[in-house]
Coordinates of C-alpha atoms and ligand atoms in Angstrom, one line a residue:
X1 CA 18.2 -24.0 -2.5
X2 CA 18.9 -21.1 -0.2
X3 CA 17.0 -19.5 2.7
X4 CA 16.3 -15.8 2.3
X5 CA 15.1 -13.6 5.2
X6 CA 12.3 -11.1 4.5
X7 CA 11.2 -9.3 7.6
X8 CA 10.2 -11.8 10.2
X9 CA 10.3 -14.9 8.1
X10 CA 12.7 -17.0 6.0
X11 CA 11.7 -18.3 2.6
X12 CA 13.1 -21.3 0.7
X13 CA 14.3 -20.1 -2.7
X14 CA 15.6 -22.0 -5.7
X15 CA 17.6 -19.8 -8.0
X16 CA 19.3 -20.9 -11.2
X17 CA 20.8 -19.4 -14.3
X18 CA 21.6 -15.8 -15.3
X19 CA 19.8 -13.3 -17.5
X20 CA 16.4 -11.7 -17.3
X21 CA 14.4 -12.7 -14.2
X22 CA 11.7 -15.3 -14.6
X23 CA 9.8 -16.2 -11.4
X24 CA 7.5 -19.2 -10.8
X25 CA 4.8 -19.2 -8.2
X26 CA 3.4 -22.6 -7.2
X27 CA -0.2 -23.7 -6.7
X28 CA -2.0 -24.9 -3.6
X29 CA -1.0 -27.0 -1.6
X30 CA 2.3 -27.6 -3.3
X31 CA 5.8 -26.1 -3.4
X32 CA 8.5 -25.0 -5.8
X33 CA 9.1 -28.7 -6.9
X34 CA 6.1 -28.5 -9.2
X35 CA 8.2 -26.3 -11.5
X36 CA 11.2 -28.6 -11.8
X37 CA 10.8 -29.1 -15.5
X38 CA 10.4 -25.4 -16.1
X39 CA 13.4 -24.5 -13.9
X40 CA 15.6 -27.0 -15.8
X41 CA 14.4 -25.6 -19.2
X42 CA 14.5 -21.9 -18.6
X43 CA 17.6 -21.6 -16.4
X44 CA 19.6 -21.9 -19.6
X45 CA 18.4 -18.4 -20.7
X46 CA 16.9 -16.7 -17.6
X47 CA 17.6 -16.0 -14.0
X48 CA 15.0 -18.4 -12.7
X49 CA 13.6 -18.0 -9.2
X50 CA 11.1 -20.4 -7.6
X51 CA 10.4 -19.9 -4.0
X52 CA 8.2 -21.8 -1.6
X53 CA 5.4 -19.5 -0.5
X54 CA 5.3 -18.7 3.2
X55 CA 3.9 -21.7 5.1
X56 CA 4.7 -24.1 2.2
X57 CA 7.7 -26.4 1.5
X58 CA 10.6 -25.2 3.6
X59 CA 9.5 -21.6 4.0
X60 CA 8.5 -20.3 7.5
X61 CA 4.8 -20.0 8.3
X62 CA 3.5 -16.7 9.6
X63 CA -0.1 -15.6 10.1
X64 CA -3.3 -17.6 10.5
X65 CA -4.8 -16.1 7.3
X66 CA -2.5 -15.1 4.5
X67 CA -4.1 -12.9 1.8
X68 CA -3.0 -13.1 -1.8
X69 CA -1.8 -9.5 -1.4
X70 CA 0.6 -10.6 1.3
X71 CA 2.1 -13.4 -0.8
X72 CA 2.5 -10.8 -3.5
X73 CA 4.2 -8.4 -1.2
X74 CA 6.5 -11.2 0.1
X75 CA 7.6 -11.6 -3.6
X76 CA 8.4 -7.9 -3.9
X77 CA 10.4 -8.1 -0.6
X78 CA 12.2 -11.2 -1.9
X79 CA 13.2 -9.4 -5.1
X80 CA 14.7 -6.6 -3.0
X81 CA 16.5 -9.2 -0.8
X82 CA 17.9 -10.9 -3.9
X83 CA 18.9 -7.6 -5.5
X84 CA 16.8 -8.2 -8.6
X85 CA 16.1 -4.8 -10.0
X86 CA 15.2 -5.8 -13.6
X87 CA 11.6 -6.2 -14.6
X88 CA 10.5 -9.8 -14.3
X89 CA 8.3 -12.3 -16.1
X90 CA 6.0 -13.8 -13.5
X91 CA 4.5 -17.2 -14.0
X92 CA 1.9 -18.5 -11.5
X93 CA -0.3 -21.6 -11.4
X94 CA -3.7 -21.4 -9.9
X95 CA -3.2 -19.9 -6.4
X96 CA 0.1 -18.7 -7.9
X97 CA -2.1 -16.9 -10.5
X98 CA -4.3 -15.3 -7.8
X99 CA -1.0 -14.0 -6.4
X100 CA 0.2 -12.8 -9.8
X101 CA -3.0 -10.6 -10.2
X102 CA -2.1 -9.0 -6.9
X103 CA 1.5 -8.6 -7.8
X104 CA 0.5 -6.8 -11.0
X105 CA -1.9 -4.5 -9.1
X106 CA 0.6 -3.7 -6.3
X107 CA 4.0 -3.9 -8.0
X108 CA 3.3 -3.3 -11.7
X109 CA 6.5 -1.3 -12.1
X110 CA 8.5 -4.5 -11.5
X111 CA 6.6 -6.6 -14.1
X112 CA 7.6 -7.3 -17.7
X113 CA 5.3 -10.3 -18.5
X114 CA 2.5 -12.2 -16.9
X115 CA 2.0 -15.9 -17.5
X116 CA -1.2 -17.3 -16.0
X117 CA -1.4 -21.1 -15.8
X118 CA -4.7 -22.8 -14.9
X119 CA -6.0 -20.0 -12.8
X120 CA -9.1 -18.0 -12.2
X121 CA -10.1 -14.3 -12.1
X122 CA -13.3 -14.9 -10.2
X123 CA -13.7 -15.0 -6.4
X124 CA -15.0 -18.1 -4.6
X125 CA -18.8 -18.5 -4.3
X126 CA -20.0 -18.2 -0.7
X127 CA -20.4 -22.0 -0.6
X128 CA -16.9 -22.6 -1.9
X129 CA -15.5 -20.1 0.6
X130 CA -17.3 -21.8 3.4
X131 CA -16.0 -25.2 2.3
X132 CA -12.4 -23.8 2.3
X133 CA -12.9 -22.5 5.9
X134 CA -14.1 -26.0 7.0
X135 CA -11.2 -27.6 5.2
X136 CA -8.8 -25.3 7.0
X137 CA -10.1 -26.5 10.4
X138 CA -9.9 -30.1 9.2
X139 CA -6.3 -29.8 8.1
X140 CA -5.4 -28.2 11.5
X141 CA -7.1 -31.2 13.3
X142 CA -6.0 -34.1 11.0
X143 CA -3.0 -32.9 9.1
X144 CA -2.5 -32.3 5.4
X145 CA -2.9 -36.1 4.6
X146 CA -6.6 -35.5 4.5
X147 CA -6.2 -33.4 1.4
X148 CA -4.5 -36.0 -0.8
X149 CA -7.6 -37.9 -1.8
X150 CA -9.6 -34.7 -2.3
X151 CA -6.9 -32.8 -4.2
X152 CA -5.2 -35.3 -6.5
X153 CA -8.3 -36.1 -8.7
X154 CA -8.9 -32.3 -9.0
X155 CA -5.3 -31.5 -9.9
X156 CA -4.5 -34.3 -12.4
X157 CA -6.4 -35.5 -15.5
X158 CA -7.6 -39.1 -15.0
X159 CA -5.4 -40.4 -17.7
X160 CA -2.3 -38.8 -16.1
X161 CA -3.2 -40.5 -12.9
X162 CA -3.2 -43.9 -14.6
X163 CA -0.4 -43.3 -17.1
X164 CA 2.0 -41.2 -15.1
X165 CA 1.7 -42.4 -11.5
X166 CA 5.3 -41.2 -10.5
X167 CA 4.5 -37.6 -11.2
X168 CA 1.2 -37.9 -9.4
X169 CA 2.8 -39.7 -6.4
X170 CA 5.5 -37.1 -6.2
X171 CA 2.9 -34.3 -5.7
X172 CA 0.9 -36.5 -3.2
X173 CA 4.2 -36.7 -1.2
X174 CA 4.5 -32.9 -1.3
X175 CA 0.9 -32.5 -0.1
X176 CA 1.5 -35.0 2.8
X177 CA 4.5 -33.1 4.0
X178 CA 2.9 -29.7 3.8
X179 CA 2.7 -27.6 6.9
X180 CA -0.9 -27.7 8.4
X181 CA -0.8 -24.1 9.6
X182 CA 0.5 -22.8 6.2
X183 CA -2.2 -24.8 4.3
X184 CA -4.9 -23.5 6.6
X185 CA -3.7 -19.9 6.3
X186 CA -3.7 -20.1 2.5
X187 CA -7.2 -21.6 2.5
X188 CA -8.5 -18.7 4.6
X189 CA -6.7 -16.3 2.3
X190 CA -8.2 -17.8 -0.9
X191 CA -11.6 -17.7 0.7
X192 CA -11.3 -14.0 1.1
X193 CA -9.8 -13.2 -2.3
X194 CA -11.6 -10.8 -4.6
X195 CA -13.0 -11.0 -8.1
X196 CA -10.4 -9.3 -10.3
X197 CA -12.4 -9.3 -13.5
X198 CA -12.7 -5.5 -13.4
X199 CA -8.9 -5.2 -13.5
X200 CA -8.4 -7.3 -16.7
X201 CA -8.8 -4.5 -19.3
X202 CA -6.1 -2.4 -17.5
X203 CA -3.4 -5.1 -17.7
X204 CA -0.8 -3.6 -20.0
X205 CA 2.0 -6.1 -19.9
X206 CA 2.3 -8.9 -22.4
X207 CA 0.2 -11.7 -21.0
X208 CA -0.1 -15.5 -21.8
X209 CA -2.9 -17.6 -20.3
X210 CA -2.7 -21.3 -20.6
X211 CA -5.1 -24.0 -19.5
X212 CA -5.0 -27.8 -19.5
X213 CA -7.8 -29.2 -21.7
X214 CA -9.4 -31.1 -18.9
X215 CA -8.8 -28.7 -16.1
X216 CA -11.5 -29.3 -13.5
X217 CA -10.7 -26.2 -11.3
X218 CA -10.1 -23.4 -13.8
X219 CA -12.0 -24.5 -16.9
X220 CA -11.0 -23.7 -20.5
X221 CA -14.2 -21.7 -21.0
X222 CA -13.6 -19.6 -17.9
X223 CA -10.0 -19.0 -18.7
X224 CA -10.8 -18.1 -22.3
X225 CA -13.2 -15.5 -21.1
X226 CA -10.8 -13.8 -18.8
X227 CA -8.0 -14.0 -21.4
X228 CA -10.2 -12.3 -24.0
X229 CA -10.7 -9.4 -21.5
X230 CA -6.9 -8.7 -21.2
X231 CA -5.7 -6.5 -24.1
X232 CA -3.6 -8.5 -26.5
X233 CA -3.4 -11.6 -24.3
X234 CA -2.5 -14.9 -25.8
X235 CA -4.5 -18.0 -24.8
X236 CA -3.4 -21.6 -25.3
X237 CA -5.1 -24.9 -24.4
X238 CA -2.7 -27.7 -23.6
X239 CA -4.2 -31.0 -24.9
X240 CA -4.4 -34.2 -22.8
X241 CA -3.9 -32.8 -19.3
X242 CA -5.7 -31.3 -16.3
X243 CA -5.0 -28.5 -13.8
X244 CA -1.3 -29.3 -13.5
X245 CA -0.5 -28.7 -17.1
X246 CA 3.2 -27.6 -16.5
X247 CA 3.8 -31.0 -14.8
X248 CA 1.5 -33.2 -16.9
X249 CA 2.7 -31.8 -20.3
X250 CA 6.0 -30.0 -19.5
X251 CA 7.4 -30.0 -23.0
X252 CA 4.4 -28.4 -24.6
X253 CA 4.0 -25.9 -21.8
X254 CA 7.7 -25.0 -22.0
X255 CA 7.5 -24.5 -25.8
X256 CA 4.5 -22.2 -25.5
X257 CA 6.1 -20.2 -22.7
X258 CA 9.4 -20.0 -24.5
X259 CA 7.7 -18.9 -27.8
X260 CA 5.7 -16.2 -25.9
X261 CA 8.7 -14.8 -24.1
X262 CA 10.8 -14.7 -27.3
X263 CA 8.0 -13.1 -29.3
X264 CA 7.3 -10.5 -26.7
X265 CA 10.9 -9.5 -26.0
X266 CA 11.4 -11.6 -22.9
Ligands
LIG1 C1 -4.4 -24.5 -6.7 O1 -4.1 -25.3 -7.6 O2 -3.6 -23.6 -6.4 C2 -5.8 -24.5 -6.1 O3 -6.5 -25.6 -6.6 C3 -6.5 -23.2 -6.3 C4 -7.9 -23.2 -5.7 O4 -8.2 -24.1 -4.8 O5 -8.7 -22.3 -6.0

């Protein structure tokens, strides 16, 4: 793990392996540790980079609202700081996917492949955005612990919660140790994010969308719809898991990502 300065902040960055760059962007309110099984698997063939987003894990926090565009620009600055000049495969889960859309829009020249795990193209409804803003205030008052009971049932399939408690517990610990200001800034940023549906038909990099069969946040039907709008995109449903497919079913997810990258020249 190293700390890399980009402008006014330092980011915690895990880098492993050599080869073509493959970047992982974590979901909310987590950090790079959610990608542990993917980092282990893919660092044998790729230069794997997994950073903590600003305000998460060990990365500095900056700004009371962080837009998805800003997280995407942080990533471009990080690549410059790391001297990564090859095109990269970008894999984001959920909020990481919201950031991946923005990265494609703003830094398409740097992108070779998009991998969208358990994410959405739609914006929040006004009600969902209002709830996020209330939750941001609550986290600032009470700390991130108040998110654990709300988030864990949404993130993990019920059977994962009963059959794989260690994995679920490890993410509960990550949530508990999150930075309140960083969590609040991300909630405000997600509340403001735009609907990107109109962009989908212009995406011209090989794209894989994958979704846990029981995902309660980004449903199979919704993901299937957006994947169908991206020219040539592959879509896969991962059986027996929820929103955290890469953690709940790492072997299957790794096989699908590996096959996709091999078949599309990654
Ligand atoms: C995530 O997993 O990143 C979040 O659940 C995304 C969201 O709340 O929309």
